[in-house]
Amino acid sequence: MSSTSQHLLLSPAELAYLHGSLSLITPGPIRPDGRSPTQFRPLTAETGILPGTNGSARICFADGTEAVVGVKAEVEKTPVPPYEFVASTEGRKGHSSAPKKSSRKSKKTTTEDEEISMDVDEDDEEAAGVNEKARVSPDWVELSVEIPGLRDDDSGTVFLTSMLTEALLADGEFVKKLWINRRFHWKLYLDIILISPPLSYPLPLLSLTTHLALLATRLPRLKSEADEDPMFDDDWAAATFLYPRQDTTSAKASNKSPKQPSAAAAAAPASRPPITLLVMAVGDNIIFDPSKEELAVADSAVAVSVAEGPSSETEPESESIPATSTKRNLHLLSVRTIDPPSRLTPPGVPNSVNAAAWGTMTAATPTTTTAATAPANESGAAKHPDARVTETEDVVGVWKAPRGGAKFGMLGAMVAKVLERGGVAEEVLDGLEGVDLT
Amino acid sequence: MPLDTSTYNLALLRVDGRRWNELRQQKGQLGVQPSADGSAYLEMGNTKIQCIITGPNERDTKSTSSASTAPTSHGLGATVAVSIMIAPFATVDRKRRGRNDKRLQEMQTTIASGLAATVQGQSYGPRSTIHISLNVLSQDGSLLACLINAASLALVDAGVPMTDYLVACTAGSTSSYAAADEEADPLLDLNTQEEQELPFLTLATLGATDKVVAMVCESRVQLTRLEGMMATAADGCKGVRDFLDGVVRDKGELMVQEGAIGRGEVVSSMDLD
Amino acid sequence: MPITILQPSLAPPAKLRDADSDSDSEGGADLEGDIAMGRPAKRARTQDSSIMTPGEIITDDPQWMRGHGTYVIPGASSNTILSSVAGTLAKTNKLLSVRPLRARYTPEIGDLVVGRIVEVQAKRWRVDVGGTLLAQLPLSAINLPGGIQRRRTETDELQIRTFFSEGELLVAEVQQLYNDGAAVLHTRSLKYGKLRNGVFMSVTGTGGGGGVVRARRQAFTLDISGTDEVSGSEKIDVLLGVNGYIWISKHIEGEGAAAETSGPGITRIEESVGLNVYSSQNDIIPVDTMREIARVRGVVTALVENGLRVDEEMVTKGYAEAVEMAKEERDSADTLWLGGERGKRLANALVGR
Amino acid sequence: MADRRRINGPVGATTPPIFDKPAGPAAAKTRDAIRKIFLKTGITPSASGSAYLELENPNPQRPGNTSLKLSCTVHGPRSLPRSAPFSPHIILTTHVKYAPFATRQRRGYLRDSSERDLGVHLETALRGAIIADRWPKSGVDIISQKDDEGWDMMNVLSGCITVASAAIADAGIDCVDTVAGGVAALVCKDDKTAPTIVMDPVVAEHDSILAACCVAYLPTRDEITNMWFKGRLPGADMMVYDKLMEKSLVACRCANRVIVQELNETVKKGQGIS
């Protein structure tokens, strides 16, 4: 079944009503629970709930949907590919064709390998200038999602996992934080658990919880020198945060230990993990944080992953970045359209065609087709002559699953609304910053 | 690293400072999940478990029911389906359990049959099922016992009629199989270190009645010590039952104070009106 | 501010219960005390709280009879009554029963329930009413369109989906109960049938905190005075299903569950009114009515979240209070949303805390 | 447990030793043309609809880098099994599979997460195009198989969308429009030059790809049924994002012309015979 089809049964009458109330233009959409289009449902968030992990977080909605994320880090030996000399001399071309053979290669990494050649982190080779830095690979992060009731190779779970992994690895900054030295690196396991059966599409909840868990993650401080076997300071209070904090008052404001020269950390204080927001469109209205009923009448839905890059980093490539990026320097990481469950909903039957509704007796239901207002005494049992017409056209008040896709402009507007200055993404990031990290 | 029991008989204190018959610190909460029929969160020491109950409801025949690993065991009426999910970060080193993990399925069957004997399901038809999903957030010993306690606490929250709480506790014995010392003390409520070293058993009783519903022992232990261990476990179960009972009463009184439900009457034997 | 992130509410501090069993340390167990085998340890009922928990002896006085939520040990002297659920004791002259704190809906004959069709079979529908079992709605228990009275034929069975199909909502009455507790519904009256022009919401099971309470009138009409000069004529139907399913919709003269009580008499079956009872087409609903329907739904959610009972009186008072609150904060945009803080304020105002 | 029936190739994939310096990359293809597509429908008689697609190989003499070959079969619309719940519309299930020899490192027959991910993308793309309530109580299976290796995920997805849309049309399933897939990418030679937007990018040719997007597009309705953007784009720069999208729409229109032309040919051939 498609990724969003947690079999929600809604009647055509409800769907028609919901679609009608959500696509109102003049006073703006009326949402079933009365929220404004950009208002999120209140959620309670806490971090550091599991002492046995490097970082953990838990977020739950008022209606009970709850997610727990645990982050554990292990030191792992970095495999040295046999063709290393080929890789370094051949420069780029050799690099992409030389197969990465490592002792415990899991099957998945070959596609990651292909993806890597498409991906973006080759450019750091030139930036860092040092060749062995090149061997930063996305397999150092393993992310798994567990949804009760769905098997872990179910297409819905796989779609969520790949979206969250993609958001994390898209800009290649994150993997550099796991670098210890040329022989060892951190292997980070991110395990995301949805406690309750999903009441609404779980993606935004999972990504906010992952964001908080990564903010709270701390790695023990490295004491050993450059390429020795890693030795760590076992005083947990001295552990450094994965995402170095701004000048927060916490005593151990992360002193960037001299032995971890990573370009990103040195350049900027406050880069933050990505968040993924679910945006939905009904008619011309753009709605955030949709509940299950709202998603069931969506014409189109998009998942936008955004991260806050280091604010002082200059962007050589793009020509039109406004110089004074005052507030946050948001990076668009990935956008995916989500197949809204509205395409799987049963269609309503207009009165003119409905054998059991005896045709359109009450004048209050003017259907668009002129000939449909049959005289009162005509026996409704006979199928209406222009049933085919009502099948293709939209009859007011009758629900029909949306056909075709979304307009190009609408998709662009949805992404723009997330990214705009002072828009939703920034306010969500501000909200998340407010959570004090224990 | 093996648990050194050498210092035990000096001060009769265990590695976490408990006496031989002390339960670990327990925390419990009811109704943590408003959208589920019944829910409970239970901590015994560092073993933290959250239990969600949906049902008793009827899965209609043709619905694509999700892949719930349901070793249903037919009690008097309703069937009980249990699915356990242990978080990969629950243990010290991360371990991701596959779908058909034999140990999990065995625990699921034990819990399902234990609960089916406790739940008075005859008022629901055989077609209705009670789905119990247990999430283990962190695991530090006596896992099966803690799962059973969390499940029965959540069942009480869901208002499912039960003969009594199904409470469980583990008990071990300080002497490993080799040492033949006779006066070895039984130990109550073991954590992971003690479980890996010492022989232990899990005992589930019907509330404080000492009727044993389920007993699981997977390590070799001398027969003479078995009786002592079972008696200790049974008493441990009484302590656990009092704790669970306390959690339920607190929740009930809270709801009465909030005026959500009317105050019940008190029956007094002299009431002969 | 679009997103509000709250701090976790701390778990209520566990009161140190005066340990019943005579063990020396908190929760410990000692071996010396004799272990009472067989009969459950009779515990002096020290606490005065009237909360019963499973396995607790209520009384062993033979004069009492056993009701719901209790059981008797088959073996031993069979007049000790024990509680099988956690809840409060209820005495109805010589009958002892325990009302559980939270439980799913148990149908009783005569209940007005809102249900959703889950499955269509040859001669009947399986309806989810939030109970332990799916309810049945036989084909013979519905009104044929136009109110014709005749036996059901093959063609009716073929056209079964034109009456009700999967996912559709209906209001019905419990006609009879099977011995395993499954309900049989019927919609043979004008006030029952398919629901349209409105919004559905479900409230957790009855029996205890925050559920729908069985009341004299489950279906009633609210006339929306309209916060912004809407002509008073618009009305809203509120249907509080006893099973915790609630339907809030636009009131259509002479139709719908509330029509029975306030509309014209039941005599004229063949009137045109009953003809659209199986239509799934909504009528044109003005924006203000949609707004008020969302407000009523917010009121009910606030009642449930703050643990208050949901019945006609509370909903009407709550709605009036919500309209007042909206008038006060005339300027702020989201006067409709009644979750979180605003919900608490509304509930406190209602209960007068 | 060893797989007794099949004789597997050598465990580690071996690449030919590189002796001479391969000829320089062929003249990078012009920016605004996509590679030539070969599309044939009706290739598997047993399926109710099928199609085969092959993309032109940009520089044939390079070792280990061959063109993209995709085949797709459609089984249905056929009635759902008796146990399935009633559904008022067609149930669409899509599978994307890599042939074992399709990638540099041989992969087994068990599908892994990236293939399942592509499957979900393909399903979203096709569901928008199919008129679902024309076929109640029925299901259709679309199996798209990638036969040749060396190509990146987004190009594979756009190929799958195009070949599946042709196969659905061949199977006679009602569609609002023929959906076509297109890819565009933001590439830059090195740090100095400004990044350029390339249509239908060839992965090996470009030094570093900053961002890429793959779009499934309905040309006559001018609607997008599936969009997948990935990469690193400074957020405030919506202009680059829109330009990238427009470029991929152009790629979709070109691919769509190929489908329409192929379907016209089969129709003419069909009328010619009967």
PDB file of C-alpha atoms in Angstrom, chain B residues 5 8 23 27 57 69 75 87 103 111 132 139 147 154 168 184 194 212 241-242 264:
ATOM      1  CA  THR B   5      30.196 -11.828  44.603  1.00  0.00           C
ATOM      2  CA  TYR B   8      28.668  -9.970  49.203  1.00  0.00           C
ATOM      3  CA  LEU B  23      12.985  -4.644  45.206  1.00  0.00           C
ATOM      4  CA  LYS B  27       7.938   4.279  39.227  1.00  0.00           C
ATOM      5  CA  ASN B  57     -12.161  -4.655  19.597  1.00  0.00           C
ATOM      6  CA  THR B  69       3.011 -10.722  15.929  1.00  0.00           C
ATOM      7  CA  GLY B  75      -8.590 -17.775  27.207  1.00  0.00           C
ATOM      8  CA  ALA B  87      14.419  -0.410  21.272  1.00  0.00           C
ATOM      9  CA  ARG B 103      13.504 -14.975  22.240  1.00  0.00           C
ATOM     10  CA  ILE B 111       2.844 -13.239  28.424  1.00  0.00           C
ATOM     11  CA  ILE B 132      -1.032  -5.347  23.843  1.00  0.00           C
ATOM     12  CA  GLN B 139      16.596  -2.845  29.795  1.00  0.00           C
ATOM     13  CA  LEU B 147       6.865  -6.712  30.814  1.00  0.00           C
ATOM     14  CA  ALA B 154      -2.196  -1.166  31.329  1.00  0.00           C
ATOM     15  CA  ALA B 168       5.873 -11.086  38.288  1.00  0.00           C
ATOM     16  CA  ALA B 184      23.457 -19.369  49.927  1.00  0.00           C
ATOM     17  CA  GLU B 194      23.377 -10.412  38.432  1.00  0.00           C
ATOM     18  CA  VAL B 212       1.641 -19.307  40.215  1.00  0.00           C
ATOM     19  CA  ARG B 241       1.308  -5.853  43.590  1.00  0.00           C
ATOM     20  CA  ASP B 242       1.123  -3.327  46.421  1.00  0.00           C
ATOM     21  CA  GLY B 264     -18.217   5.489  44.966  1.00  0.00           C
TER      22      GLY B 264
END
